[in-house]
């Protein structure tokens, strides 16, 4: 039997193809049900005007019960946005990717949440523990237990 | 290994909120049985507890086979006598057996779903009970739509429960009708079991969101105590996987499913295990679902 992730991701992909992505979200690749790439941009006035960031989603076979591993792509000309909840290795500290994950969320709703996380940023800076975190961080951000800095993401 | 006041399995994974601790792990501290627990930081305690849970939690099936109450009683034999008195009292009242569930934060929803289908299986008029139940569940689409959930998102979860219920009266893909044994197998299968749990979480959330006037006065952050908007409460404490249920969620779900639920509180505080009643069936005298609550954990009580 196919992994449960396939059924749900199949539906999400079908909707992306039929309805399109929200403004500022672009599908880069979704050739399988393990790893998808998107770019996100913040529309309108913000600290990130004119910038675009690439997001990598990795899915376990039990998605959407298990949350996806989501991070900004760093390298090959891609940078993680400078933001108090985004580490320079691309890992993101957002409660919906961790203890507030719910199977009602999906790839697009994560993109939109991260877009608004960037849009509401007032000061471009790295998390205070960036250096320490990046030095010890596991490859997969899901293996980190983040301290959620505040409730608005 | 088992502490009499609070057995390991009764502590749900998500119950511990010290997890909002340091995001990075530095050099691991050697913790031995001689280590004084009070010298550990919240983060170290969290890690210790997680290790403990990782060791203990996966050993129990999501819903365990039916065992006599004496099995539960044995765990408390070296502890407070009040627990034993409460257990004995439950046995005297006719609750002779228990299905224990895994302490993963989903135990209330899983227990309720299991007991709900068990009740349908035991119904003297199965055809009628199944038809009523299915039409009720199908009608929850409106509530879920109103709460803003996409059909694409919830239909698979909903179907996982309706498939099991339909199986009470008709054969499934394997050609068999549901009985207690196959019901247990289905609830031990992580995919089916967790999908049912998600449906009940969404239903609970939709019920709260649809009736903010009723629920708002009770929507607080369980640790911080601050008031929350229905949406905030539902997203963080109802829809999120592994978040355990409290009074508000139980009330909402029992209303949404129009069912009576009686929960025995085994807390070692008095000689009797008090029942808390959630009476929300159309006919108040309808036989209730019985659950057992120990701080942080729910199991399924079975009469006789």
XYZ file of C-alpha atoms in Angstrom:
457
model
C 0.000 0.000 0.000
C 1.239 3.458 -0.838
C 2.302 5.717 2.010
C -0.508 7.849 3.368
C 1.495 10.913 2.436
C 1.018 10.103 -1.258
C -2.740 10.406 -1.128
C -2.745 13.755 0.608
C 0.180 15.223 -1.338
C -1.482 14.079 -4.551
C -4.534 16.130 -3.624
C -2.467 19.144 -2.613
C -0.555 19.021 -5.881
C -3.717 18.684 -7.918
C -5.112 21.761 -6.222
C -1.908 23.716 -6.829
C -2.088 22.848 -10.526
C -5.787 23.631 -10.863
C -6.075 26.676 -8.585
C -2.546 28.025 -8.760
C -0.483 29.227 -5.806
C -1.274 32.351 -3.770
C 0.438 35.579 -4.824
C 4.127 35.486 -4.005
C 4.309 31.701 -3.743
C 5.749 29.747 -6.672
C 6.114 26.031 -7.127
C 9.670 25.209 -8.174
C 9.539 21.439 -8.215
C 7.324 18.618 -6.984
C 8.451 15.570 -8.932
C 7.921 13.057 -6.163
C 6.211 12.735 -2.798
C 9.353 13.070 -0.702
C 10.720 16.525 -1.415
C 9.180 19.694 -2.875
C 10.629 23.161 -3.479
C 8.841 26.508 -3.503
C 9.931 30.113 -3.589
C 8.248 32.751 -1.498
C 8.300 36.513 -1.800
C 6.760 39.127 0.417
C 4.367 41.306 -1.531
C 4.016 45.003 -0.832
C 6.165 47.054 1.502
C 8.386 45.056 3.785
C 11.954 44.527 4.919
C 12.289 41.930 2.174
C 11.168 43.903 -0.857
C 12.625 42.478 -4.031
C 13.948 39.364 -2.318
C 12.843 35.782 -2.985
C 13.630 32.772 -0.836
C 13.551 29.106 -1.635
C 11.824 26.669 0.712
C 12.501 22.962 0.860
C 9.794 20.603 2.158
C 10.589 17.043 3.098
C 7.771 14.595 3.797
C 7.721 11.449 5.855
C 5.434 8.610 4.744
C 3.107 9.533 7.616
C 2.542 13.138 6.451
C 0.133 14.890 7.222
C -0.003 13.220 10.622
C 3.708 13.997 10.935
C 4.703 17.556 10.129
C 6.934 18.115 7.101
C 10.559 19.186 7.593
C 10.649 22.726 6.227
C 13.683 24.940 5.800
C 15.026 27.731 3.649
C 17.539 26.612 1.049
C 21.046 27.944 1.621
C 23.733 27.624 -1.041
C 23.777 27.661 -4.848
C 22.989 31.362 -4.814
C 20.185 30.964 -2.238
C 20.224 32.649 1.147
C 17.992 32.302 4.183
C 16.136 35.538 4.971
C 17.658 37.538 7.811
C 14.894 37.242 10.399
C 14.786 36.741 14.194
C 13.214 33.281 13.711
C 15.368 32.069 10.839
C 18.836 30.666 11.407
C 21.542 31.245 8.849
C 21.531 27.534 7.943
C 17.913 27.922 6.808
C 16.256 26.338 9.827
C 13.069 28.048 10.936
C 11.759 28.398 14.443
C 7.972 28.427 13.967
C 5.543 26.679 16.270
C 3.316 25.443 13.444
C 6.246 23.375 12.172
C 6.707 21.907 15.631
C 4.363 21.520 18.558
C 1.468 23.337 16.906
C 1.540 21.312 13.724
C -1.871 20.077 12.720
C -2.823 17.809 9.833
C -5.237 20.488 8.616
C -2.231 22.508 7.585
C -0.603 21.839 4.255
C 2.224 22.959 2.038
C 0.475 26.093 0.825
C -0.698 27.148 4.272
C 2.878 26.803 5.530
C 4.151 28.978 2.651
C 1.541 31.620 3.459
C 2.361 31.541 7.177
C 6.062 31.976 6.473
C 5.280 34.787 4.050
C 3.398 36.637 6.753
C 6.122 35.868 9.274
C 8.529 37.724 6.995
C 6.031 40.468 6.172
C 5.532 41.348 9.832
C 9.275 41.578 10.522
C 10.342 44.970 11.851
C 14.061 44.492 12.128
C 16.261 42.254 10.032
C 18.401 40.312 12.438
C 19.382 36.734 13.157
C 18.184 34.852 16.232
C 20.410 35.750 19.195
C 21.662 32.163 19.486
C 22.323 31.800 15.755
C 26.007 31.010 15.956
C 25.621 28.451 18.709
C 22.644 26.811 17.023
C 24.152 26.558 13.559
C 27.306 25.007 14.953
C 25.429 22.122 16.588
C 22.290 21.921 14.463
C 21.188 18.561 13.078
C 20.797 18.341 9.319
C 17.033 17.884 9.630
C 15.325 20.791 11.444
C 12.655 18.410 12.773
C 15.307 16.941 15.039
C 15.636 20.267 16.845
C 13.379 21.234 19.689
C 12.968 24.931 19.230
C 12.173 27.514 21.782
C 9.307 29.450 20.234
C 10.165 33.084 20.566
C 6.642 34.392 20.512
C 3.150 33.396 19.526
C 2.625 35.301 16.333
C 4.043 32.738 13.925
C 10.651 1.873 37.527
C 6.980 2.597 38.005
C 6.156 5.311 40.433
C 2.987 4.472 42.253
C 1.539 7.988 42.218
C 1.776 8.400 38.501
C 2.695 5.452 36.313
C 5.003 6.208 33.412
C 2.378 5.529 30.765
C 0.096 8.081 32.293
C 2.301 10.968 31.429
C 1.516 12.175 27.992
C 4.310 13.228 25.739
C 2.906 16.690 25.240
C 1.987 17.157 28.816
C 5.334 18.556 29.741
C 5.712 22.137 28.796
C 9.256 22.591 29.888
C 9.999 21.766 26.266
C 10.172 25.454 25.520
C 13.738 25.246 26.678
C 17.116 25.773 25.083
C 16.949 25.040 21.378
C 20.429 23.669 21.146
C 22.013 20.745 22.816
C 25.511 21.224 24.071
C 27.694 18.526 25.553
C 25.465 15.868 27.091
C 25.471 15.769 30.871
C 25.908 12.351 32.400
C 22.822 11.602 34.410
C 23.025 8.523 36.571
C 20.538 7.027 39.027
C 22.539 8.809 41.762
C 21.975 12.244 40.232
C 19.891 14.504 42.432
C 16.938 15.477 40.258
C 16.712 18.901 41.892
C 20.141 19.813 40.532
C 18.986 19.439 36.921
C 17.845 22.315 34.773
C 14.400 22.325 33.202
C 15.986 21.411 29.872
C 17.814 18.444 31.352
C 14.658 17.278 33.064
C 12.841 17.599 29.786
C 15.454 15.477 28.026
C 15.367 12.918 30.779
C 11.611 12.743 30.614
C 11.699 12.430 26.837
C 14.184 9.605 27.040
C 11.981 7.944 29.560
C 8.931 8.403 27.367
C 10.746 7.178 24.296
C 11.655 4.082 26.221
C 8.240 3.472 27.680
C 5.697 4.822 25.233
C 6.250 2.763 22.082
C 5.934 -0.490 24.009
C 2.221 -0.051 24.533
C -0.060 -0.511 21.515
C -2.183 2.526 20.654
C -5.084 0.621 22.219
C -4.104 -2.398 24.262
C -5.997 -5.679 24.646
C -8.678 -5.912 27.298
C -7.231 -6.766 30.708
C -8.845 -7.187 34.131
C -8.662 -4.196 36.486
C -6.366 -6.251 38.709
C -3.561 -5.541 36.224
C -3.962 -1.834 36.856
C -4.321 -2.456 40.573
C -0.966 -4.222 40.744
C 0.793 -1.055 39.632
C -0.532 0.814 42.630
C 0.047 -1.879 45.212
C 3.105 -0.238 46.721
C 1.617 3.215 46.598
C -1.181 5.181 48.130
C -4.014 3.098 49.494
C -6.550 5.588 48.166
C -5.765 4.577 44.594
C -6.422 0.963 45.495
C -9.691 1.884 47.175
C -10.764 3.830 44.107
C -9.896 0.928 41.813
C -11.701 -1.544 44.057
C -14.709 0.703 44.114
C -14.808 0.832 40.314
C -14.644 -2.964 40.185
C -17.525 -3.159 42.669
C -19.530 -0.848 40.421
C -19.049 -3.391 37.650
C -16.065 -1.992 35.768
C -14.066 -5.169 35.683
C -11.820 -4.593 32.686
C -9.856 -1.912 30.938
C -8.378 -1.198 27.519
C -5.274 0.818 28.186
C -4.090 3.281 25.572
C -0.733 4.741 24.665
C 0.106 7.964 26.491
C 0.789 10.016 23.398
C -1.495 12.979 24.017
C -4.112 11.564 21.648
C -5.431 9.115 24.226
C -8.703 10.898 24.977
C -9.748 11.077 21.330
C -8.561 7.552 20.614
C -10.270 6.127 23.695
C -13.494 7.899 22.912
C -13.517 6.732 19.294
C -12.800 3.147 20.270
C -15.495 3.125 22.935
C -17.932 4.842 20.553
C -17.565 2.137 17.892
C -17.601 -0.607 20.562
C -20.938 0.722 21.677
C -22.290 0.554 18.126
C -21.024 -3.026 17.863
C -22.863 -3.948 21.044
C -26.088 -2.186 20.047
C -29.200 -4.382 20.135
C -30.395 -2.680 16.940
C -27.197 -2.342 14.963
C -28.800 -1.276 11.691
C -30.613 1.607 13.363
C -27.650 2.711 15.474
C -25.297 2.639 12.501
C -27.670 4.604 10.292
C -28.090 7.264 12.995
C -24.389 7.481 13.624
C -23.469 7.698 9.946
C -25.997 10.404 9.215
C -24.748 12.373 12.211
C -21.131 12.100 11.086
C -21.965 12.981 7.503
C -23.838 16.032 8.748
C -20.690 17.262 10.505
C -19.407 18.309 7.061
C -21.440 21.496 7.447
C -19.877 22.237 10.805
C -16.375 21.537 9.456
C -17.016 23.716 6.389
C -18.255 26.516 8.619
C -15.095 26.291 10.716
C -13.157 26.895 7.525
C -11.647 23.454 7.038
C -11.227 22.406 3.450
C -13.098 19.322 2.329
C -9.906 18.094 0.707
C -8.259 18.221 4.113
C -10.922 16.622 6.274
C -12.631 14.060 4.047
C -9.918 11.389 4.413
C -9.997 11.719 8.187
C -13.763 11.563 8.315
C -13.837 8.577 5.996
C -11.499 6.628 8.253
C -14.175 6.669 10.948
C -17.188 6.131 8.682
C -15.395 3.170 7.053
C -15.020 1.505 10.446
C -18.633 2.218 11.356
C -19.925 0.877 8.042
C -17.871 -2.234 8.721
C -20.100 -3.020 11.721
C -22.899 -4.026 9.351
C -21.078 -4.743 6.086
C -17.870 -6.522 5.097
C -14.713 -4.453 4.534
C -12.061 -5.007 1.840
C -10.997 -8.241 3.537
C -14.572 -9.544 3.327
C -15.136 -9.547 7.088
C -17.574 -7.731 9.296
C -16.225 -5.847 12.280
C -15.983 -7.552 15.654
C -14.198 -6.554 18.881
C -11.037 -8.228 17.700
C -10.822 -6.542 14.290
C -11.867 -3.248 15.900
C -8.839 -3.542 18.149
C -6.612 -4.376 15.173
C -7.862 -1.300 13.323
C -7.219 0.933 16.312
C -3.730 -0.497 16.697
C -2.942 0.369 13.102
C -1.282 3.767 13.298
C -2.683 5.084 10.031
C -6.333 4.247 10.693
C -6.142 5.093 14.359
C -4.438 8.454 13.913
C -6.775 9.434 11.087
C -9.757 8.841 13.331
C -8.071 10.931 16.032
C -7.545 13.795 13.591
C -11.201 13.714 12.537
C -12.313 13.945 16.166
C -9.895 16.806 16.782
C -11.285 18.711 13.793
C -14.829 18.024 14.883
C -14.071 19.255 18.403
C -12.469 22.376 16.999
C -15.369 23.050 14.638
C -17.859 22.664 17.476
C -15.982 25.227 19.591
C -15.542 27.656 16.700
C -19.207 27.412 15.746
C -20.407 28.375 19.201
C -17.984 30.946 20.598
C -20.539 32.378 23.038
C -20.787 29.065 24.833
C -17.117 28.209 24.897
C -15.268 31.546 25.105
C -15.491 31.845 28.892
C -13.559 28.580 29.151
C -10.851 29.114 26.571
C -7.643 29.685 28.448
C -4.053 28.805 27.826
C -3.624 25.683 29.975
C -0.307 26.810 31.443
C -0.198 30.582 31.093
C -3.836 31.040 32.124
C -4.439 33.876 29.662
C -7.679 34.072 27.739
C -7.544 32.889 24.146
C -9.653 33.525 21.072
C -11.512 30.398 19.884
C -9.280 30.246 16.814
C -6.084 30.491 18.863
C -7.300 27.929 21.343
C -8.404 25.491 18.664
C -5.258 25.757 16.605
C -2.912 25.275 19.535
C -4.840 23.001 21.874
C -7.362 21.087 19.808
C -6.116 20.611 16.263
C -2.453 20.175 17.107
C -1.440 16.512 17.228
C -0.602 15.150 20.661
C -2.297 17.919 22.640
C -4.325 16.305 25.334
C -7.966 17.089 25.916
C -9.452 18.806 28.912
C -12.970 19.606 30.024
C -13.751 22.024 27.163
C -12.672 19.610 24.439
C -14.554 16.727 26.044
C -17.722 18.794 26.327
C -17.473 19.959 22.727
C -16.833 16.512 21.305
C -19.533 14.811 23.310
C -21.962 17.468 22.032
C -20.821 17.134 18.444
C -21.227 13.358 18.565
C -24.427 13.640 20.629
C -23.210 11.060 23.035
C -23.079 10.585 26.799
C -19.635 10.239 28.317
C -18.841 9.356 31.920
C -15.278 9.746 33.080
C -14.059 8.167 36.307
C -11.349 10.236 37.993
C -8.696 8.071 39.541
C -6.675 10.643 41.421
C -5.907 9.069 44.798
C -7.528 11.988 46.587
C -10.595 10.304 48.037
C -11.889 6.842 48.695
C -14.273 6.886 45.783
C -13.509 7.413 42.124
C -15.817 10.252 41.190
C -17.492 10.249 37.794
C -17.808 13.389 35.745
C -20.772 13.250 33.378
C -21.061 14.761 29.944
C -24.690 14.184 29.008
C -25.262 15.267 25.450
C -27.180 12.473 23.764
C -30.596 13.268 22.349
C -31.960 10.743 24.823
C -30.287 11.513 28.149
C -30.800 7.934 29.331
C -28.743 6.532 26.459
C -25.956 4.292 27.780
C -22.818 6.352 28.223
C -19.269 5.702 27.104
C -17.038 5.096 30.134
C -13.479 6.321 30.326
C -10.946 6.277 33.102
C -8.900 9.391 33.791
C -5.654 9.470 35.676
C -3.798 12.794 35.737
C -2.698 13.315 32.137
C -4.106 10.133 30.697
C -7.307 8.439 29.524
C -8.110 4.736 29.176
C -11.268 2.867 28.242
C -13.347 1.364 31.053
C -15.318 -1.710 30.182
C -18.287 -2.844 32.263
C -18.293 -6.571 33.097
